mmCIF file of C-alpha atoms in Angstrom:
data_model
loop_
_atom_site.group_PDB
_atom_site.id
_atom_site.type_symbol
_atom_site.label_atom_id
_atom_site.label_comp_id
_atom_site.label_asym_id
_atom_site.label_seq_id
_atom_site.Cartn_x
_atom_site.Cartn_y
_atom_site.Cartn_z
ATOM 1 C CA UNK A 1 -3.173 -12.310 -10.884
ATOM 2 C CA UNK A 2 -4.886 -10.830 -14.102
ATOM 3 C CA UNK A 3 -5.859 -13.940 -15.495
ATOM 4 C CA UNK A 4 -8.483 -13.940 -11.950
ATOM 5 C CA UNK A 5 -9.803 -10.518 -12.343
ATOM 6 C CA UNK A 6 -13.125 -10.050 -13.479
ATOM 7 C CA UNK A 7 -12.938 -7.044 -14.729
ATOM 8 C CA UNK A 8 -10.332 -7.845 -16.945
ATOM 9 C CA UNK A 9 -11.940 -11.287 -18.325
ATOM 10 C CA UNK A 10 -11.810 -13.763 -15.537
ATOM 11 C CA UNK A 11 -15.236 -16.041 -14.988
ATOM 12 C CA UNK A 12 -14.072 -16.624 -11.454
ATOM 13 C CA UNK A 13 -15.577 -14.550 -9.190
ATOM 14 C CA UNK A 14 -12.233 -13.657 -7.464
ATOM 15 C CA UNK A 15 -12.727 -10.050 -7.770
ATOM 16 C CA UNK A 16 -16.307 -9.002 -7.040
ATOM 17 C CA UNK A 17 -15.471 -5.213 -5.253
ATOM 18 C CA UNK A 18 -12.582 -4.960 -7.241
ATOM 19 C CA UNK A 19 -15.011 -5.865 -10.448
ATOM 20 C CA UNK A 20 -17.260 -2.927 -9.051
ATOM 21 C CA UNK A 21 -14.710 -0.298 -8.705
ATOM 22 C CA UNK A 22 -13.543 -0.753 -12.271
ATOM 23 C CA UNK A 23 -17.060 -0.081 -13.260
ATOM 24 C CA UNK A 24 -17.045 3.506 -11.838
ATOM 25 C CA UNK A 25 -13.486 4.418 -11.847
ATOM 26 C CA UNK A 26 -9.815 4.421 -13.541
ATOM 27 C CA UNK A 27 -9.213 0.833 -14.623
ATOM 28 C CA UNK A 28 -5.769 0.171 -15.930
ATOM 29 C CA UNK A 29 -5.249 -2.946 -17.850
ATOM 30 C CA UNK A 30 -1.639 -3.083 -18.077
ATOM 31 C CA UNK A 31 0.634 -2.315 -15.638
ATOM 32 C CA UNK A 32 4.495 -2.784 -15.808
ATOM 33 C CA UNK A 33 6.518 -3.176 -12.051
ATOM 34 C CA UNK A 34 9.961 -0.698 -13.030
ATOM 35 C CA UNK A 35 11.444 -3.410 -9.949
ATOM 36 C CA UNK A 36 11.253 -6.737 -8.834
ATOM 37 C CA UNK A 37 11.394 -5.848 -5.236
ATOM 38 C CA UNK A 38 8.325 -3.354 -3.639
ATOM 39 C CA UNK A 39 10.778 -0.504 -1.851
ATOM 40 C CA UNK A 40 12.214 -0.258 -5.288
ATOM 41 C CA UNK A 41 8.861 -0.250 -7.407
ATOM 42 C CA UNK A 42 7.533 2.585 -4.413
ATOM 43 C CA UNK A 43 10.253 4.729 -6.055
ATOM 44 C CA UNK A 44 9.729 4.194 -9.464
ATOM 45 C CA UNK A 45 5.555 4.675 -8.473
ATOM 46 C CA UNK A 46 5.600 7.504 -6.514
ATOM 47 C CA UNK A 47 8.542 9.782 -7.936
ATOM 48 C CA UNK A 48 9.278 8.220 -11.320
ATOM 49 C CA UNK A 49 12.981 7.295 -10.466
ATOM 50 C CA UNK A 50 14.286 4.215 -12.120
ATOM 51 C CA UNK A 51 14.802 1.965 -9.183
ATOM 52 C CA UNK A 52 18.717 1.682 -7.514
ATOM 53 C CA UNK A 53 19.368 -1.863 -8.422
ATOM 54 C CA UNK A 54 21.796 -1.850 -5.062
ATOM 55 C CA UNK A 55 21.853 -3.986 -2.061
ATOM 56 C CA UNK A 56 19.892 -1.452 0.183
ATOM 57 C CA UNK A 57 16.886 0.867 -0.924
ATOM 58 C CA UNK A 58 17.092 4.374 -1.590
ATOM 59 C CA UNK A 59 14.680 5.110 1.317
ATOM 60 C CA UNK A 60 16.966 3.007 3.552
ATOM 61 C CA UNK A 61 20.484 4.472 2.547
ATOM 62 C CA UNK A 62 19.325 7.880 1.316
ATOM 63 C CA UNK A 63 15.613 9.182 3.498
ATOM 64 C CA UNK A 64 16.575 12.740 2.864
ATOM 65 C CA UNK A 65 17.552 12.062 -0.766
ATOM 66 C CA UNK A 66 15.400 15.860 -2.554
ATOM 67 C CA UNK A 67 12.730 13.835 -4.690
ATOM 68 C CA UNK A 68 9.894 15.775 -6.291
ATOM 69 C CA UNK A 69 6.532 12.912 -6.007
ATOM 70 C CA UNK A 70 3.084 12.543 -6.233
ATOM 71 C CA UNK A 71 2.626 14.550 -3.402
ATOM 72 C CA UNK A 72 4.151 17.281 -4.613
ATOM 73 C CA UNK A 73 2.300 17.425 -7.102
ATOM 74 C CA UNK A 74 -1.074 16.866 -5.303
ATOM 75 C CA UNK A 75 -0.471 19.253 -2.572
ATOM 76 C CA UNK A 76 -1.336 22.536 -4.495
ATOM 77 C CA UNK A 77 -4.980 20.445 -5.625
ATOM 78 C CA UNK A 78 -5.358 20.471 -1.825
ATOM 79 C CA UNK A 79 -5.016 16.743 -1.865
ATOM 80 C CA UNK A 80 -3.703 14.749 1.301
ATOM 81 C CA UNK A 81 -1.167 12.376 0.698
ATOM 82 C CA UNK A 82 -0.755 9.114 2.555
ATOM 83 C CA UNK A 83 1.389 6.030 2.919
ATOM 84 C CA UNK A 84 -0.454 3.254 4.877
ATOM 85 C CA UNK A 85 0.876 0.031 5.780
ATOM 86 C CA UNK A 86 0.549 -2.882 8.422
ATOM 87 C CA UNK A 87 4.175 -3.155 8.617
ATOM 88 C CA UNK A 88 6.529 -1.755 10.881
ATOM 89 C CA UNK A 89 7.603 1.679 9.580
ATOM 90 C CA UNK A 90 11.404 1.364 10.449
ATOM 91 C CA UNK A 91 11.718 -0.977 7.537
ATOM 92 C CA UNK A 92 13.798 0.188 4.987
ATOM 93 C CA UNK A 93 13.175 3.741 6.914
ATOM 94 C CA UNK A 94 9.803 3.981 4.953
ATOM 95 C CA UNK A 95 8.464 6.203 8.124
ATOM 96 C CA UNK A 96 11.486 8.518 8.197
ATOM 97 C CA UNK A 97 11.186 8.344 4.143
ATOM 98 C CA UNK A 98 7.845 9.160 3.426
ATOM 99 C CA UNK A 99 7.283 12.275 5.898
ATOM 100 C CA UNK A 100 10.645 13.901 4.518
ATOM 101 C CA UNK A 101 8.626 13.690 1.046
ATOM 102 C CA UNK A 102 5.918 15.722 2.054
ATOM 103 C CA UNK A 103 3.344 12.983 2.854
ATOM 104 C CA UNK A 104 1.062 14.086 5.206
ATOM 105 C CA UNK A 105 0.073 10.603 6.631
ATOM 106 C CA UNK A 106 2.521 8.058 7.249
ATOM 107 C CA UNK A 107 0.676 5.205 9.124
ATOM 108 C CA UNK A 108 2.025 1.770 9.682
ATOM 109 C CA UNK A 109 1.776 -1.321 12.097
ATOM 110 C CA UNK A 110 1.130 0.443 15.403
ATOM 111 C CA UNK A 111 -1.539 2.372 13.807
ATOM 112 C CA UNK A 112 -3.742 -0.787 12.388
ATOM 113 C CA UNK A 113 -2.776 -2.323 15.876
ATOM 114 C CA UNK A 114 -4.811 0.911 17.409
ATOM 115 C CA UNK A 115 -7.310 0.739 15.634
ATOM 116 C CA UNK A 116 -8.010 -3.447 15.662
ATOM 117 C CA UNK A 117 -6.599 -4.370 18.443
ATOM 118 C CA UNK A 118 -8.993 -7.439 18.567
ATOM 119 C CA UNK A 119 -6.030 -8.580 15.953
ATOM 120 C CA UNK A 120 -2.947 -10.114 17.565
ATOM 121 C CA UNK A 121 -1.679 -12.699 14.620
ATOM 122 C CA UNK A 122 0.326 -10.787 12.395
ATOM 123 C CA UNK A 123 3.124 -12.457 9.955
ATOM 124 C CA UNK A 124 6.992 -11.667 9.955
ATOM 125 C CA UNK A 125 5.753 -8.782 7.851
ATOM 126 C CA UNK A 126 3.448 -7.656 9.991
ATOM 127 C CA UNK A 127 -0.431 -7.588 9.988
ATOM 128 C CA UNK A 128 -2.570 -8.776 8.210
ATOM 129 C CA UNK A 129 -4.178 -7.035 4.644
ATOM 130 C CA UNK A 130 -7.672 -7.716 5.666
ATOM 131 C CA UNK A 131 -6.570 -5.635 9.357
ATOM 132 C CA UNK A 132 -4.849 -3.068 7.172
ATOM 133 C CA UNK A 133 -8.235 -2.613 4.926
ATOM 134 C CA UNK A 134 -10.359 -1.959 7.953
ATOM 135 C CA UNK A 135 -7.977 0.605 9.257
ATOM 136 C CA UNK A 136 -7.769 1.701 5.583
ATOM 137 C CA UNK A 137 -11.437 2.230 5.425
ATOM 138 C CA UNK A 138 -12.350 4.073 8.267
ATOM 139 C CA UNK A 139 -9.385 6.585 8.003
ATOM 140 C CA UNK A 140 -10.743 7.259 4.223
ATOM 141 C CA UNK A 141 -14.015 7.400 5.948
ATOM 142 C CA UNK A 142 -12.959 10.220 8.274
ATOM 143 C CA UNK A 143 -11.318 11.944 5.731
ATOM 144 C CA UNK A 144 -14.328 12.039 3.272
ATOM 145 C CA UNK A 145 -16.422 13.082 6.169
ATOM 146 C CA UNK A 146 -14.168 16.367 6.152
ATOM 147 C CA UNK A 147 -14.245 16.586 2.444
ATOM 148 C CA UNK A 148 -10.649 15.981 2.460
ATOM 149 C CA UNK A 149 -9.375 15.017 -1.246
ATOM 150 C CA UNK A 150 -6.675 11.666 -0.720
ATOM 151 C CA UNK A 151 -3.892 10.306 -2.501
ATOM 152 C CA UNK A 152 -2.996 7.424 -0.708
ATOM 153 C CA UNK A 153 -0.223 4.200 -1.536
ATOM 154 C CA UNK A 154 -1.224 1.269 0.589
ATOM 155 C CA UNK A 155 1.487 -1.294 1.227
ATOM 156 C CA UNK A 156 -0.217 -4.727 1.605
ATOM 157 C CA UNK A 157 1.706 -7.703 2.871
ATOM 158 C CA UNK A 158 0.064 -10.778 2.677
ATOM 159 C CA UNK A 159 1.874 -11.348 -0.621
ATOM 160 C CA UNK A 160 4.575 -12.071 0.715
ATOM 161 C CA UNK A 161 6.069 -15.198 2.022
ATOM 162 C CA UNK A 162 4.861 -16.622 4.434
ATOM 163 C CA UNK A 163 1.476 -16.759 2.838
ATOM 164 C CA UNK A 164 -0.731 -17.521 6.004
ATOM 165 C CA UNK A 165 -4.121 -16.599 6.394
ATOM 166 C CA UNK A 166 -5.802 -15.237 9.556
ATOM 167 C CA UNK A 167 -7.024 -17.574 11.805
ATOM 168 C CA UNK A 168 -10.864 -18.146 11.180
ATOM 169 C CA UNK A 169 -10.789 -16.428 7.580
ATOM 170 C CA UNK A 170 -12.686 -18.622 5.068
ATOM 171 C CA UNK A 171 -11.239 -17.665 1.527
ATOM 172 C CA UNK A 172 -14.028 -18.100 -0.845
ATOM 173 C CA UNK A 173 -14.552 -21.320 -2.977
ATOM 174 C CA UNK A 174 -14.218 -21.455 -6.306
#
């Protein structure tokens, strides 16, 4: 929440790398959601479509549906695009949807599962955000090793119902 950010006011110390980023980067204070559910935000995000207020997603009904996005866009810089996620990419056909839109990485739940397979808990989403930011970092790792410019959306789970926690994580006290 915004009222827990640091950067944007909070006294709790919620936020610390967050806190730091904003320091040094592009901090924007308000942000408006153009959908209440995330495949439908993703669209509004990523290609600046108002969201299909239907019973199915666009990238589930429609993968193939001619979009121009942010990595369209990027491409010509020479930037690679990703989508990253610790869920399973068949959802909503994000997998089939992404790579028909000219993202060069599409990396989901058997991916973070490669790279920490020490991790076997997952949720009904699938794993873990704090698995999905260590594959996370060492991919952007790699890629600034090769002086690769990135774009990358990273779908993170663990707001989502069922809210559990890894086992042995200690959230911080505050």
């Amino acid at each position: 929440r915004a009222r827990d950010i640091g950067a944007l006011g909070s006294h709790q110390r919620a936020s610390p790398h967050f806190d730091r980023l904003a320091e040094t980067g592009v901090l924007f204070s308000n942000f408006y959601a153009n959908g209440v559910q995330t495949s439908r935000t993703t669209m509004s995000a990523l290609f600046g479509s108002l969201p299909c207020y239907h019973f199915r997603s666009v990238q589930a009904d429609n993968p193939k549906l001619r979009l121009i996005g942010i990595a369209d866009l990027l491409k010509p810089a020479g930037y690679h695009s990703a989508f990253l996620s610790g869920t399973p990419l068949e959802f909503e056909n994000q997998g089939d949807f992404f790579l028909h839109h000219d993202f060069d990485s599409v990396l989901g739940e058997d991916w973070v599962g490669s790279t920490a397979p020490k991790t076997v808990q997952k949720t009904s989403w699938g794993y873990h955000d704090e698995d999905l930011m260590t594959a996370t970092v060492d991919w952007l790792a790699e890629k600034d090793r090769q002086k690769t410019p990135v774009c990358a959306t990273i779908l993170t789970v663990t707001n989502h119902d069922p809210w559990s926690l890894p086992d042995g994580y200690q959230p911080p006290d505050f």
